[in-house]
């Protein structure tokens, strides 16, 4: 017997309709690509999203068309997403930090038909345009006065494109399983792979992400997503915030510590989200200026492991609660979040901090298990570690065009490529990416754990650990360090600091100091580049 409840399709554009109707005057404030701060609200954004949909529809775009965006976090970018979704098109976020060849590969793989871009990227767009024949329309996210002078076919200013389009345009009708968004993972092995979100998965994920023990998005919140919309679906905030009618503060092109601080302060932001490197920069800026964070209540940190020192500084010095989260593009992206469970509430702070440093526990809607090399499930005892597999309604079941089939098994589990432990309370800890794990004397050493402790040293700005071949032990850890400006520390200082905090046999064999550690397009330490540079480093003990 079937239930007798309404079949109300979970469509993404219903979110902006809801926000426009019930939270119409709630603001979206953007630092525009042109420079000035621009203010709008959900009512206006809802109308303009419909104008985008109408403009696309009358230009001949339709269901299933991939429409690329290469843009910062701004209200215009949000309107564009919802407008594309509203005709059954697929917003495809292009990450401008990728190499030119990768961008060309991705846009061709996706067969994008149009590209909406911020003027910041005009030159880049001009370079790639001749190599992407499928794109027949270029929309610069600006007005006519700022239209860049570049040589691309059918270039139009966004404000002209939507100028006389209807703001009461009727959304197209289609099934909730219809594709809605496309985002490629950076593909550290092999080519980038496309993750194709559906309307249903995006709406469900926003519901999952928004709930109290996850991101806890509320109407009274003012949210600043530093995490770009081109990185893993902006961690659901472009959907979860309008769902609740939270005020949005969109940082545009300026993501440095000082610019982020300015917005946190002037807009009285209560919640923000970004990868750890952004917070390293902000905290260093606060240290210099002596500024405080009186309005900020919560910060969501994920994308790579968050060092203990960041969590501790936010919480103790600035009274800002940190939620450490883990996820990936394939998971829409949230997988686990580190909110404290009831049974931990009475623990002393230092012990709570141990839990906050873990990657968190899964919200309803994410199933998770760890397995050994033979795919046998391992115990949830906080000790056994194995490959982390996940399942759920907002997790990919395949990559676009059938790439990377090996990551998906017959029982519907997706292999994350991460190695992790899960404790009896469901808190998961990432040991490493499977390919970054260091194998020493038949045991595994977690590069992440050493890195996170090393950045707690007062002179260290950033740290990375890689495995370097060793004749006796197979591999041994090499610690690569960037010192804070003006700070000094030697090998012995750093190793001395690690002493007692990690197992003796985890102790790096060598510390090398560099000016800069390379990062991926999503702000993570680029281990492949470090292995290329230091992989043949001769360790002092290698001759033993
Ligand atoms: P890309 O691989 O393109 O940078 P993703 O954001 O999808 O994009 O990367 C997901 C991976 O990032 C995860 O599989 C995991 O290895 C890493 N990651 C994300 N959050 C964390 C975290 N909190 N701690 C450790 N690793 C993390």
Coordinates of C-alpha atoms and ligand atoms in Angstrom, one line a residue:
X1 CA 0.0 0.0 0.0
X2 CA 1.4 3.4 -0.9
X3 CA 1.2 6.4 1.3
X4 CA -1.3 9.1 0.5
X5 CA 1.0 12.1 0.7
X6 CA 1.6 14.6 -2.1
X7 CA 4.2 14.1 -4.7
X8 CA 6.0 17.4 -4.3
X9 CA 9.2 17.2 -6.4
X10 CA 12.4 18.3 -4.7
X11 CA 13.5 21.0 -7.1
X12 CA 16.2 23.4 -6.4
X13 CA 14.5 26.5 -7.7
X14 CA 11.7 26.0 -5.1
X15 CA 14.3 27.0 -2.5
X16 CA 14.7 30.5 -4.0
X17 CA 11.0 30.8 -4.4
X18 CA 10.6 30.0 -0.7
X19 CA 13.3 32.5 0.2
X20 CA 11.8 35.2 -2.0
X21 CA 8.3 34.8 -0.6
X22 CA 9.0 34.3 3.1
X23 CA 12.3 36.0 3.6
X24 CA 12.1 38.5 0.8
X25 CA 13.8 41.4 2.5
X26 CA 16.7 39.3 3.9
X27 CA 19.9 40.6 2.4
X28 CA 22.5 39.2 0.1
X29 CA 25.6 41.4 0.3
X30 CA 28.3 40.9 -2.2
X31 CA 31.8 42.2 -2.8
X32 CA 31.4 42.6 -6.5
X33 CA 34.1 41.6 -9.1
X34 CA 34.0 45.3 -10.1
X35 CA 35.0 46.2 -6.6
X36 CA 32.1 47.9 -4.7
X37 CA 29.9 46.2 -2.1
X38 CA 26.5 45.5 -3.6
X39 CA 23.3 44.8 -1.7
X40 CA 20.3 42.9 -2.8
X41 CA 17.8 40.6 -1.1
X42 CA 16.0 37.3 -1.7
X43 CA 13.0 38.9 -3.3
X44 CA 15.1 40.6 -5.9
X45 CA 17.3 37.5 -6.3
X46 CA 14.3 35.3 -6.9
X47 CA 13.0 37.7 -9.6
X48 CA 16.4 38.0 -11.3
X49 CA 16.8 34.2 -11.2
X50 CA 13.6 33.9 -13.2
X51 CA 14.9 36.5 -15.7
X52 CA 18.1 34.4 -16.1
X53 CA 15.9 31.4 -16.8
X54 CA 13.8 33.3 -19.3
X55 CA 16.8 34.8 -21.1
X56 CA 18.4 31.3 -21.4
X57 CA 15.1 29.8 -22.6
X58 CA 14.5 32.4 -25.3
X59 CA 18.2 32.0 -26.4
X60 CA 17.4 28.3 -27.1
X61 CA 18.9 26.6 -24.0
X62 CA 16.9 23.8 -22.6
X63 CA 16.7 20.7 -20.4
X64 CA 20.1 19.0 -19.9
X65 CA 22.2 21.7 -21.3
X66 CA 25.4 22.3 -19.4
X67 CA 25.9 26.0 -18.7
X68 CA 29.3 26.8 -17.2
X69 CA 30.1 29.4 -14.6
X70 CA 33.5 30.8 -13.8
X71 CA 32.8 33.2 -11.0
X72 CA 33.4 34.3 -7.5
X73 CA 30.8 34.1 -4.7
X74 CA 28.3 36.9 -5.5
X75 CA 24.6 37.4 -5.7
X76 CA 24.8 37.3 -9.5
X77 CA 26.4 33.9 -9.3
X78 CA 23.6 32.7 -7.1
X79 CA 20.9 34.1 -9.5
X80 CA 22.7 32.3 -12.4
X81 CA 22.7 28.9 -10.6
X82 CA 19.0 29.1 -9.8
X83 CA 18.1 30.5 -13.3
X84 CA 20.0 27.6 -15.0
X85 CA 18.4 25.1 -12.7
X86 CA 14.9 26.5 -13.3
X87 CA 15.0 25.6 -17.0
X88 CA 16.4 22.1 -16.3
X89 CA 19.8 23.2 -17.3
X90 CA 22.9 22.1 -15.4
X91 CA 25.1 24.7 -13.8
X92 CA 28.7 23.6 -14.3
X93 CA 31.2 25.3 -12.0
X94 CA 34.6 25.8 -13.5
X95 CA 37.4 26.4 -11.0
X96 CA 39.5 29.3 -12.4
X97 CA 42.5 28.1 -10.4
X98 CA 42.9 25.1 -12.5
X99 CA 45.6 24.9 -15.3
X100 CA 44.4 26.1 -18.7
X101 CA 44.7 22.6 -20.1
X102 CA 42.5 21.1 -17.3
X103 CA 39.9 23.8 -17.8
X104 CA 39.7 23.0 -21.6
X105 CA 39.6 19.3 -20.9
X106 CA 36.7 19.7 -18.4
X107 CA 34.6 22.1 -20.5
X108 CA 35.0 19.8 -23.5
X109 CA 34.2 16.7 -21.4
X110 CA 31.1 18.5 -20.1
X111 CA 30.3 19.9 -23.6
X112 CA 29.3 23.2 -22.1
X113 CA 27.0 25.3 -24.2
X114 CA 27.4 28.7 -22.5
X115 CA 29.8 30.3 -20.1
X116 CA 28.9 33.0 -17.5
X117 CA 32.1 34.5 -16.1
X118 CA 33.3 37.3 -13.9
X119 CA 35.3 40.0 -15.6
X120 CA 38.3 39.0 -13.4
X121 CA 38.6 36.0 -15.7
X122 CA 38.2 37.7 -19.0
X123 CA 41.7 37.0 -20.3
X124 CA 41.5 33.4 -19.2
X125 CA 38.2 33.0 -21.0
X126 CA 39.6 34.6 -24.1
X127 CA 42.5 32.0 -24.0
X128 CA 40.3 28.9 -23.6
X129 CA 37.4 30.0 -25.8
X130 CA 38.9 28.9 -29.2
X131 CA 39.5 25.4 -27.7
X132 CA 35.9 24.9 -26.5
X133 CA 33.8 24.8 -29.7
X134 CA 30.6 23.7 -27.9
X135 CA 30.3 27.1 -26.1
X136 CA 28.1 29.4 -28.2
X137 CA 27.4 32.2 -25.7
X138 CA 29.6 34.1 -23.4
X139 CA 27.9 36.1 -20.6
X140 CA 30.1 38.5 -18.6
X141 CA 28.6 38.9 -15.1
X142 CA 28.6 42.7 -15.3
X143 CA 26.9 45.6 -17.0
X144 CA 27.6 47.1 -20.4
X145 CA 30.0 49.7 -19.0
X146 CA 32.3 47.0 -17.7
X147 CA 32.1 44.6 -20.6
X148 CA 35.6 43.4 -21.2
X149 CA 37.2 43.9 -24.5
X150 CA 38.0 40.3 -25.5
X151 CA 37.7 38.3 -28.6
X152 CA 35.1 35.6 -27.9
X153 CA 32.0 34.8 -30.0
X154 CA 28.6 36.1 -28.8
X155 CA 29.7 38.1 -25.9
X156 CA 27.1 39.9 -23.9
X157 CA 26.9 41.7 -20.6
X158 CA 24.8 39.9 -18.0
X159 CA 22.7 42.9 -17.2
X160 CA 21.9 43.3 -20.9
X161 CA 21.2 39.6 -21.3
X162 CA 18.5 39.6 -18.6
X163 CA 17.4 43.3 -19.1
X164 CA 14.0 42.7 -20.7
X165 CA 13.5 39.1 -19.6
X166 CA 10.4 38.4 -17.6
X167 CA 10.7 38.2 -13.8
X168 CA 7.5 36.1 -13.7
X169 CA 8.8 33.5 -16.1
X170 CA 7.3 30.1 -15.2
X171 CA 9.9 27.5 -14.2
X172 CA 10.0 24.5 -16.5
X173 CA 8.6 21.3 -15.2
X174 CA 10.6 18.1 -14.8
X175 CA 11.3 15.2 -12.5
X176 CA 13.3 15.7 -9.3
X177 CA 15.9 13.3 -10.4
X178 CA 16.9 15.6 -13.3
X179 CA 20.5 16.6 -13.4
X180 CA 21.0 20.1 -11.8
X181 CA 24.7 20.7 -11.2
X182 CA 28.1 19.5 -12.4
X183 CA 31.4 19.8 -10.5
X184 CA 34.7 18.1 -11.4
X185 CA 37.0 16.8 -8.7
X186 CA 40.6 18.0 -9.1
X187 CA 41.6 14.5 -10.1
X188 CA 45.0 14.1 -8.4
X189 CA 45.1 10.8 -10.2
X190 CA 44.0 10.6 -13.8
X191 CA 41.8 13.1 -15.4
X192 CA 39.3 15.2 -13.5
X193 CA 36.0 13.4 -13.0
X194 CA 32.5 15.0 -13.2
X195 CA 30.1 14.7 -10.3
X196 CA 26.5 15.3 -11.5
X197 CA 24.1 16.4 -8.8
X198 CA 20.4 16.1 -9.2
X199 CA 17.7 18.5 -8.0
X200 CA 16.7 15.9 -5.5
X201 CA 20.2 15.3 -4.1
X202 CA 20.9 19.1 -3.8
X203 CA 17.6 19.7 -1.9
X204 CA 18.1 16.7 0.3
X205 CA 21.7 17.7 1.0
X206 CA 20.7 21.2 1.9
X207 CA 18.2 19.8 4.4
X208 CA 20.9 17.5 5.8
X209 CA 23.5 20.3 5.9
X210 CA 21.2 22.9 7.5
X211 CA 20.1 20.9 10.5
X212 CA 21.2 21.9 14.0
X213 CA 24.0 19.5 14.6
X214 CA 25.4 19.9 11.1
X215 CA 25.8 23.5 9.9
X216 CA 22.9 24.7 12.1
X217 CA 21.8 27.3 9.6
X218 CA 19.1 29.6 11.1
X219 CA 17.2 32.7 9.9
X220 CA 19.0 34.9 12.4
X221 CA 22.4 33.9 11.0
X222 CA 24.5 36.0 8.8
X223 CA 26.6 33.6 6.8
X224 CA 29.8 34.3 4.9
X225 CA 30.7 31.3 2.6
X226 CA 34.4 31.9 1.9
X227 CA 34.4 28.5 0.3
X228 CA 33.9 29.2 -3.4
X229 CA 30.8 28.1 -5.3
X230 CA 33.2 26.5 -7.7
X231 CA 34.5 24.2 -4.9
X232 CA 32.3 21.3 -4.1
X233 CA 28.9 23.0 -4.3
X234 CA 29.9 25.8 -1.9
X235 CA 29.4 23.2 0.9
X236 CA 25.6 23.5 0.3
X237 CA 25.4 27.0 1.6
X238 CA 23.9 28.5 -1.6
X239 CA 20.9 26.2 -0.9
X240 CA 20.9 25.9 2.9
X241 CA 21.1 29.6 3.6
X242 CA 18.1 30.7 1.4
X243 CA 16.1 27.7 2.7
X244 CA 16.3 29.3 6.2
X245 CA 16.4 32.8 4.9
X246 CA 19.7 33.5 6.5
X247 CA 21.5 36.7 5.4
X248 CA 24.3 35.9 3.0
X249 CA 27.6 37.8 2.7
X250 CA 29.4 36.9 -0.5
X251 CA 33.1 37.7 -0.5
X252 CA 33.6 38.0 -4.3
X253 CA 37.3 38.0 -5.4
X254 CA 38.9 39.0 -2.2
X255 CA 39.7 36.0 0.0
X256 CA 42.7 37.2 1.9
X257 CA 42.6 37.5 5.7
X258 CA 42.2 41.2 5.9
X259 CA 39.4 41.4 3.3
X260 CA 37.5 38.5 5.0
X261 CA 38.0 40.3 8.4
X262 CA 36.5 43.5 7.0
X263 CA 33.3 41.7 5.9
X264 CA 33.1 39.7 9.2
X265 CA 33.2 43.0 11.0
X266 CA 31.1 45.4 8.9
X267 CA 28.3 42.8 8.1
X268 CA 28.4 41.3 11.6
X269 CA 28.7 37.8 10.3
X270 CA 27.7 35.0 12.7
X271 CA 28.8 32.0 10.7
X272 CA 31.5 31.4 8.1
X273 CA 33.1 28.4 6.3
X274 CA 36.4 27.8 4.5
X275 CA 39.4 25.5 4.2
X276 CA 42.1 25.7 6.9
X277 CA 44.6 27.8 4.8
X278 CA 42.1 30.7 4.8
X279 CA 41.8 30.6 8.6
X280 CA 45.6 30.5 9.0
X281 CA 45.7 33.7 7.0
X282 CA 42.9 35.3 9.0
X283 CA 44.3 34.3 12.3
X284 CA 47.8 35.7 11.4
X285 CA 46.1 38.9 10.3
X286 CA 44.2 39.2 13.7
X287 CA 47.5 38.6 15.5
X288 CA 49.0 41.5 13.7
X289 CA 46.2 43.9 13.9
X290 CA 44.9 43.0 17.4
X291 CA 41.3 42.9 16.0
X292 CA 38.7 40.6 17.7
X293 CA 35.6 38.8 16.4
X294 CA 32.8 39.9 18.6
X295 CA 29.9 39.0 16.2
X296 CA 31.2 35.6 14.9
X297 CA 29.8 32.6 16.6
X298 CA 30.7 29.6 14.5
X299 CA 33.2 28.7 11.9
X300 CA 33.0 25.6 9.7
X301 CA 36.4 24.2 8.7
X302 CA 37.0 21.4 6.2
X303 CA 38.4 20.5 2.8
X304 CA 41.6 19.3 4.5
X305 CA 42.4 18.4 8.1
X306 CA 42.1 21.3 10.5
X307 CA 45.1 21.7 12.8
X308 CA 44.4 21.7 16.5
X309 CA 46.0 25.1 16.9
X310 CA 43.4 26.7 14.6
X311 CA 40.5 25.2 16.6
X312 CA 42.1 26.1 19.9
X313 CA 42.8 29.7 18.9
X314 CA 39.3 30.3 17.5
X315 CA 37.7 28.9 20.6
X316 CA 39.9 30.1 23.4
X317 CA 41.1 33.4 22.1
X318 CA 38.2 34.6 20.0
X319 CA 35.3 32.7 21.6
X320 CA 34.2 31.3 18.2
X321 CA 33.0 27.7 18.1
X322 CA 34.7 25.5 15.5
X323 CA 32.9 22.7 13.6
X324 CA 35.5 20.6 11.8
X325 CA 33.9 18.8 8.8
X326 CA 34.9 16.3 6.2
X327 CA 33.5 15.7 2.9
X328 CA 34.1 15.6 -0.8
X329 CA 32.7 16.8 -4.1
X330 CA 31.2 13.3 -4.6
X331 CA 29.2 13.7 -1.4
X332 CA 27.6 17.1 -2.3
X333 CA 29.9 17.6 -0.2
X334 CA 29.3 17.1 3.5
X335 CA 30.1 13.7 5.0
X336 CA 30.8 14.2 8.7
X337 CA 30.7 17.1 11.1
X338 CA 32.3 17.4 14.5
X339 CA 29.5 18.8 16.7
X340 CA 30.0 17.6 20.3
X341 CA 27.7 14.8 21.4
X342 CA 25.8 15.0 24.6
X343 CA 28.0 12.5 26.4
X344 CA 31.0 14.7 25.8
X345 CA 29.5 17.9 27.1
X346 CA 30.9 17.4 30.6
X347 CA 34.4 16.6 29.6
X348 CA 37.3 19.0 30.3
X349 CA 38.0 21.3 27.3
X350 CA 41.3 19.6 26.4
X351 CA 39.4 16.3 26.0
X352 CA 36.6 17.9 24.0
X353 CA 39.3 19.4 21.8
X354 CA 40.5 15.8 21.0
X355 CA 37.1 15.1 19.6
X356 CA 36.9 18.4 17.7
X357 CA 40.1 17.6 15.9
X358 CA 38.5 14.4 14.5
X359 CA 36.6 14.8 11.3
X360 CA 33.2 14.3 12.9
X361 CA 30.2 12.0 12.8
X362 CA 27.8 11.5 9.9
X363 CA 24.5 13.3 9.9
X364 CA 21.4 11.3 9.0
X365 CA 21.6 10.6 5.2
X366 CA 25.3 9.5 5.3
X367 CA 26.1 5.8 5.8
X368 CA 29.8 5.1 6.5
X369 CA 32.1 2.1 7.1
X370 CA 35.7 1.2 6.9
X371 CA 37.0 -1.9 5.1
X372 CA 40.3 -3.8 4.7
X373 CA 42.0 -4.6 1.4
X374 CA 39.6 -7.5 1.0
X375 CA 36.6 -5.3 1.5
X376 CA 35.8 -6.8 4.9
X377 CA 34.3 -4.4 7.3
X378 CA 36.6 -3.3 10.2
X379 CA 35.6 -2.6 13.8
X380 CA 34.4 0.8 14.9
X381 CA 36.9 0.9 17.8
X382 CA 38.8 4.0 17.0
X383 CA 41.9 1.9 16.3
X384 CA 41.4 -0.2 13.2
X385 CA 41.9 1.9 10.1
X386 CA 40.9 1.1 6.5
X387 CA 39.4 2.5 3.4
X388 CA 36.4 4.7 4.1
X389 CA 33.3 3.9 2.1
X390 CA 30.0 5.9 2.1
X391 CA 26.5 5.6 0.9
X392 CA 23.5 8.0 0.8
X393 CA 21.0 10.0 -1.2
X394 CA 23.3 12.9 -1.8
X395 CA 26.4 10.8 -2.7
X396 CA 27.4 10.0 -6.3
X397 CA 26.6 6.6 -7.7
X398 CA 28.7 7.1 -10.8
X399 CA 30.9 9.8 -12.5
X400 CA 29.7 11.7 -15.5
X401 CA 30.2 9.7 -18.7
X402 CA 31.1 6.5 -16.8
X403 CA 34.6 7.4 -15.7
X404 CA 36.2 6.0 -12.6
X405 CA 33.9 2.9 -12.2
X406 CA 36.2 1.3 -9.8
X407 CA 35.3 3.7 -7.0
X408 CA 31.7 2.2 -6.9
X409 CA 30.9 -1.3 -5.7
X410 CA 27.9 -3.5 -6.3
X411 CA 26.3 -2.8 -3.0
X412 CA 26.2 0.9 -3.8
X413 CA 29.1 2.0 -1.7
X414 CA 31.5 4.7 -2.9
X415 CA 35.1 4.3 -2.0
X416 CA 36.3 7.8 -0.8
X417 CA 40.0 7.0 -1.3
X418 CA 40.5 8.1 2.3
X419 CA 41.9 6.0 5.1
X420 CA 40.2 6.4 8.4
X421 CA 39.3 5.1 11.8
X422 CA 35.8 5.2 13.3
X423 CA 35.3 5.2 17.1
X424 CA 32.5 3.6 19.0
X425 CA 30.6 6.9 19.1
X426 CA 30.8 7.3 15.3
X427 CA 33.5 10.0 15.2
X428 CA 35.6 9.4 12.2
X429 CA 39.3 10.4 11.9
X430 CA 41.0 10.6 8.6
X431 CA 44.5 9.1 8.7
X432 CA 45.4 10.1 5.2
X433 CA 44.4 10.0 1.6
X434 CA 45.2 6.4 0.6
X435 CA 47.9 7.6 -1.8
X436 CA 49.6 9.8 0.8
X437 CA 49.8 7.3 3.6
X438 CA 53.4 6.6 4.6
X439 CA 54.4 3.0 5.0
X440 CA 57.2 2.4 7.4
X441 CA 58.4 -1.0 8.5
X442 CA 55.1 -2.5 7.6
X443 CA 53.1 0.0 9.7
X444 CA 51.3 3.2 8.6
X445 CA 52.2 6.7 9.6
X446 CA 49.6 9.4 9.3
X447 CA 51.1 12.4 7.5
X448 CA 48.1 14.5 8.5
X449 CA 48.6 14.0 12.2
X450 CA 52.2 15.1 12.1
X451 CA 51.4 18.1 10.0
X452 CA 48.7 19.2 12.3
X453 CA 50.9 19.0 15.4
X454 CA 53.8 20.7 13.6
X455 CA 51.7 23.8 12.7
X456 CA 51.1 24.2 16.4
X457 CA 54.8 25.3 16.8
X458 CA 54.7 29.1 17.2
X459 CA 57.2 29.7 14.4
X460 CA 55.5 27.4 11.8
X461 CA 53.1 28.8 9.2
X462 CA 52.5 25.6 7.3
X463 CA 53.8 22.1 7.3
X464 CA 53.6 19.1 5.0
X465 CA 54.8 15.5 5.5
X466 CA 55.6 13.0 2.7
X467 CA 57.1 9.6 2.7
X468 CA 60.6 9.3 1.2
X469 CA 62.0 5.9 0.2
X470 CA 64.3 4.3 2.8
X471 CA 66.4 1.1 2.2
X472 CA 65.5 -0.4 5.5
X473 CA 62.1 0.9 6.5
X474 CA 60.5 1.2 3.0
X475 CA 59.5 4.8 3.6
X476 CA 60.2 7.4 6.3
X477 CA 58.6 10.7 6.9
X478 CA 60.1 14.0 5.7
X479 CA 58.7 17.2 7.2
X480 CA 58.6 20.2 5.0
X481 CA 58.1 23.5 6.8
X482 CA 57.2 27.1 5.9
X483 CA 58.1 29.5 8.8
X484 CA 56.0 32.5 9.7
X485 CA 57.4 35.8 8.4
X486 CA 60.2 36.9 10.6
X487 CA 60.2 33.8 12.7
X488 CA 63.2 31.4 13.1
X489 CA 63.4 27.8 14.1
X490 CA 65.8 24.9 13.2
X491 CA 65.3 21.2 12.7
X492 CA 66.0 20.5 16.4
X493 CA 63.4 23.0 17.6
X494 CA 60.7 21.5 15.4
X495 CA 61.6 17.9 16.2
X496 CA 61.8 18.8 19.9
X497 CA 58.3 20.2 19.7
X498 CA 57.0 17.0 18.1
X499 CA 58.7 14.9 20.8
X500 CA 56.2 13.3 23.1
X501 CA 53.3 14.3 20.9
X502 CA 53.8 11.5 18.4
X503 CA 55.0 7.9 18.5
X504 CA 58.9 7.8 18.4
X505 CA 58.9 5.8 15.2
X506 CA 56.7 8.5 13.5
X507 CA 59.4 11.1 14.1
X508 CA 60.4 12.7 10.8
X509 CA 63.9 11.8 9.7
X510 CA 64.5 15.2 8.3
X511 CA 63.0 18.7 8.3
X512 CA 63.4 20.9 5.2
X513 CA 62.5 24.6 5.2
X514 CA 60.9 26.1 2.1
X515 CA 59.4 29.5 1.2
X516 CA 56.2 28.1 0.0
X517 CA 54.2 24.9 -0.1
X518 CA 52.3 24.3 -3.3
X519 CA 48.5 24.1 -3.1
X520 CA 45.9 22.5 -5.4
X521 CA 43.1 24.4 -7.0
X522 CA 41.0 23.8 -4.0
X523 CA 43.6 25.0 -1.5
X524 CA 45.0 21.7 -0.4
X525 CA 48.7 20.8 0.0
X526 CA 49.8 19.4 -3.3
X527 CA 51.6 16.2 -2.2
X528 CA 52.3 15.1 -5.7
X529 CA 54.4 18.2 -6.4
X530 CA 56.2 17.7 -3.1
X531 CA 56.9 14.1 -3.8
X532 CA 58.3 15.1 -7.2
X533 CA 60.5 17.7 -5.6
X534 CA 61.6 15.9 -2.5
X535 CA 60.9 12.2 -3.3
X536 CA 64.5 11.5 -3.9
X537 CA 65.7 13.3 -0.8
X538 CA 68.5 11.4 0.8
X539 CA 67.7 10.9 4.5
X540 CA 70.4 11.0 7.0
X541 CA 69.7 7.5 8.2
X542 CA 69.4 6.0 4.7
X543 CA 73.0 4.8 4.7
X544 CA 72.5 2.8 7.9
Ligands
LIG1 P1 39.4 17.9 -4.6 O1 39.9 16.5 -4.4 O2 39.0 18.2 -5.9 O3 40.2 18.9 -3.9 P2 37.3 17.5 -2.7 O4 36.9 18.7 -1.9 O5 36.3 16.7 -3.2 O6 38.1 18.1 -3.8 O7 38.3 16.7 -1.8 C1 37.9 15.7 -0.9 C2 39.0 15.2 -0.1 O8 39.5 16.2 0.8 C3 38.6 14.1 0.9 O9 38.5 12.9 0.3 C4 39.7 14.2 1.9 O10 40.8 13.5 1.5 C5 40.0 15.7 2.0 N1 39.3 16.3 3.1 C6 38.2 17.0 3.1 N2 37.9 17.4 4.4 C7 38.9 17.0 5.2 C8 39.1 17.0 6.6 N3 38.3 17.7 7.4 N4 40.2 16.4 7.0 C9 41.0 15.7 6.2 N5 40.8 15.6 4.9 C10 39.8 16.2 4.4

